[in-house]
């Protein structure tokens, strides 16, 4: 059985999407201490799946997986941050945000990751910390994203190799 067949291609893309979106969503909620709008998570999921399906034609090596995973993770983080600001405002309040102001609150209904956000403590502390963050904080955050992306790429590569050997 070939690893690039259509049924396996969809399964591989779905597993990659589940891994990337879960990792990105959980880490974003834990670091921002604020939940995510479901519409934003859905948009990221659809984008990651479409990209993964388009590129799942053959077995990939670590470099190619990392080259896809790290930019996807950074793009997901940017979309998540934009979605949070659009729905909840910069302060994270439930009624603020430009989408609510123009009546598009249906896109902001629900909150993905609320239990994780509650676990992290006071959201006001994070907002104050980010408002007075040094320029080094942005570089540390980027380094953390790249490090997590490289570890995830190594894990996904091992799974890709195991599937190829199994088939």
Short mmCIF file of C-alpha atoms in Angstrom, two decimals:
data_model
loop_
_atom_site.label_atom_id
_atom_site.label_comp_id
_atom_site.label_asym_id
_atom_site.label_seq_id
_atom_site.Cartn_x
_atom_site.Cartn_y
_atom_site.Cartn_z
CA UNK A 1 0.00 0.00 0.00
CA UNK A 2 1.31 3.42 -0.94
CA UNK A 3 1.56 6.23 1.65
CA UNK A 4 0.44 8.79 -0.93
CA UNK A 5 -2.96 7.20 -1.72
CA UNK A 6 -6.01 9.45 -1.39
CA UNK A 7 -7.53 7.80 1.74
CA UNK A 8 -4.21 7.84 3.57
CA UNK A 9 -3.53 11.36 2.32
CA UNK A 10 -6.73 12.60 3.98
CA UNK A 11 -5.96 10.71 7.20
CA UNK A 12 -2.39 12.05 7.31
CA UNK A 13 -3.62 15.60 6.67
CA UNK A 14 -6.30 15.23 9.37
CA UNK A 15 -3.77 13.94 11.92
CA UNK A 16 -1.32 16.72 11.05
CA UNK A 17 -4.14 19.28 11.37
CA UNK A 18 -5.30 17.88 14.70
CA UNK A 19 -1.75 17.97 16.06
CA UNK A 20 -0.91 21.47 14.80
CA UNK A 21 -4.22 23.09 15.77
CA UNK A 22 -4.30 21.45 19.20
CA UNK A 23 -0.70 22.44 19.91
CA UNK A 24 -1.21 25.99 18.64
CA UNK A 25 -4.55 26.50 20.39
CA UNK A 26 -3.40 25.16 23.74
CA UNK A 27 -0.12 27.05 23.75
CA UNK A 28 -1.79 30.28 22.61
CA UNK A 29 -4.46 30.06 25.31
CA UNK A 30 -1.89 29.24 27.99
CA UNK A 31 0.45 32.07 26.97
CA UNK A 32 -2.22 34.72 26.33
CA UNK A 33 -4.40 33.60 29.26
CA UNK A 34 -7.48 34.28 27.15
CA UNK A 35 -9.81 31.89 25.28
CA UNK A 36 -10.14 31.87 21.50
CA UNK A 37 -13.22 32.51 19.36
CA UNK A 38 -14.47 29.27 17.74
CA UNK A 39 -14.69 30.92 14.31
CA UNK A 40 -10.97 31.72 14.47
CA UNK A 41 -10.09 28.17 15.49
CA UNK A 42 -12.30 26.85 12.67
CA UNK A 43 -10.63 29.10 10.09
CA UNK A 44 -7.16 28.00 11.20
CA UNK A 45 -8.24 24.34 11.14
CA UNK A 46 -9.57 24.65 7.59
CA UNK A 47 -6.44 26.45 6.39
CA UNK A 48 -4.06 23.96 7.98
CA UNK A 49 -6.03 20.97 6.63
CA UNK A 50 -6.12 22.40 3.10
CA UNK A 51 -2.37 23.06 3.17
CA UNK A 52 -1.56 19.66 4.68
CA UNK A 53 -3.80 17.81 2.21
CA UNK A 54 -2.22 19.62 -0.74
CA UNK A 55 1.27 18.70 0.45
CA UNK A 56 0.60 15.16 1.74
CA UNK A 57 1.34 13.49 -1.58
CA UNK A 58 4.43 11.66 -0.38
CA UNK A 59 6.50 10.93 2.70
CA UNK A 60 8.32 14.00 3.98
CA UNK A 61 11.60 14.34 5.78
CA UNK A 62 12.26 16.32 8.96
CA UNK A 63 13.37 19.46 7.10
CA UNK A 64 10.27 19.60 4.92
CA UNK A 65 7.94 18.94 7.86
CA UNK A 66 9.65 21.65 9.93
CA UNK A 67 9.60 24.04 6.96
CA UNK A 68 5.81 23.61 6.80
CA UNK A 69 5.06 23.33 10.50
CA UNK A 70 6.92 26.37 11.86
CA UNK A 71 5.40 28.94 9.45
CA UNK A 72 1.95 27.36 9.96
CA UNK A 73 2.38 27.63 13.71
CA UNK A 74 3.45 31.28 13.46
CA UNK A 75 0.58 32.07 11.08
CA UNK A 76 -1.90 30.32 13.40
CA UNK A 77 -0.60 32.36 16.32
CA UNK A 78 -1.07 35.58 14.33
CA UNK A 79 -4.62 34.62 13.32
CA UNK A 80 -5.46 33.61 16.90
CA UNK A 81 -4.18 36.93 18.26
CA UNK A 82 -6.12 38.85 15.61
CA UNK A 83 -9.28 36.86 16.41
CA UNK A 84 -8.93 37.51 20.12
CA UNK A 85 -8.49 41.24 19.55
CA UNK A 86 -11.38 41.39 17.07
CA UNK A 87 -13.80 39.55 19.36
CA UNK A 88 -12.70 40.47 22.87
CA UNK A 89 -10.68 43.64 22.39
CA UNK A 90 -7.09 44.10 23.51
CA UNK A 91 -8.08 43.92 27.17
CA UNK A 92 -9.81 40.56 26.67
CA UNK A 93 -13.18 41.77 27.93
CA UNK A 94 -16.26 39.85 26.84
CA UNK A 95 -18.11 42.78 25.24
CA UNK A 96 -15.31 44.77 23.65
CA UNK A 97 -13.92 44.26 20.19
CA UNK A 98 -14.63 45.63 16.73
CA UNK A 99 -16.67 42.62 15.54
CA UNK A 100 -19.13 43.04 18.39
CA UNK A 101 -19.38 46.77 17.66
CA UNK A 102 -20.61 46.13 14.11
CA UNK A 103 -22.99 43.35 15.11
CA UNK A 104 -20.99 40.30 14.05
CA UNK A 105 -21.08 38.76 17.52
CA UNK A 106 -22.12 35.41 16.05
CA UNK A 107 -18.47 34.95 15.02
CA UNK A 108 -17.41 35.53 18.62
CA UNK A 109 -19.95 33.27 20.36
CA UNK A 110 -18.32 30.68 22.57
CA UNK A 111 -14.79 30.53 23.85
CA UNK A 112 -12.35 27.76 22.99
CA UNK A 113 -9.94 26.94 25.80
CA UNK A 114 -11.75 28.65 28.67
CA UNK A 115 -10.71 25.99 31.24
CA UNK A 116 -7.05 26.41 30.19
CA UNK A 117 -7.33 30.18 30.43
CA UNK A 118 -8.83 29.92 33.92
CA UNK A 119 -5.99 27.64 34.99
CA UNK A 120 -3.36 30.29 34.23
CA UNK A 121 -4.67 32.84 36.71
CA UNK A 122 -5.38 36.56 36.36
CA UNK A 123 -5.60 37.73 32.71
CA UNK A 124 -4.97 41.33 33.77
CA UNK A 125 -1.47 40.39 34.86
CA UNK A 126 -0.60 39.14 31.38
CA UNK A 127 -1.98 42.27 29.71
CA UNK A 128 0.14 44.44 32.00
CA UNK A 129 3.18 42.26 31.38
CA UNK A 130 2.78 42.42 27.60
CA UNK A 131 2.14 46.16 27.65
CA UNK A 132 5.52 46.73 29.31
CA UNK A 133 7.47 43.91 27.68
CA UNK A 134 11.01 44.47 26.51
CA UNK A 135 11.98 43.91 22.86
CA UNK A 136 13.76 40.75 23.99
CA UNK A 137 10.38 39.23 24.92
CA UNK A 138 9.35 39.12 21.25
CA UNK A 139 12.56 37.30 20.34
CA UNK A 140 12.08 34.86 23.23
CA UNK A 141 8.53 34.17 22.08
CA UNK A 142 9.73 33.58 18.52
CA UNK A 143 12.46 31.25 19.81
CA UNK A 144 9.86 29.35 21.84
CA UNK A 145 7.65 28.97 18.75
CA UNK A 146 10.56 27.73 16.64
CA UNK A 147 11.71 25.33 19.38
CA UNK A 148 8.24 23.85 19.82
CA UNK A 149 7.88 23.64 16.04
CA UNK A 150 11.15 21.73 15.71
CA UNK A 151 10.18 19.28 18.47
CA UNK A 152 6.76 18.76 16.90
CA UNK A 153 8.36 18.26 13.47
CA UNK A 154 10.65 15.58 14.90
CA UNK A 155 7.68 13.84 16.48
CA UNK A 156 5.63 14.02 13.28
CA UNK A 157 8.58 12.75 11.23
CA UNK A 158 8.85 9.68 13.46
CA UNK A 159 5.14 9.04 12.97
CA UNK A 160 5.50 9.50 9.21
CA UNK A 161 8.38 7.03 9.13
CA UNK A 162 6.49 4.51 11.28
CA UNK A 163 3.46 4.68 8.97
CA UNK A 164 5.64 4.14 5.91
CA UNK A 165 7.32 1.13 7.53
CA UNK A 166 3.97 -0.27 8.63
CA UNK A 167 2.59 -0.07 5.11
#
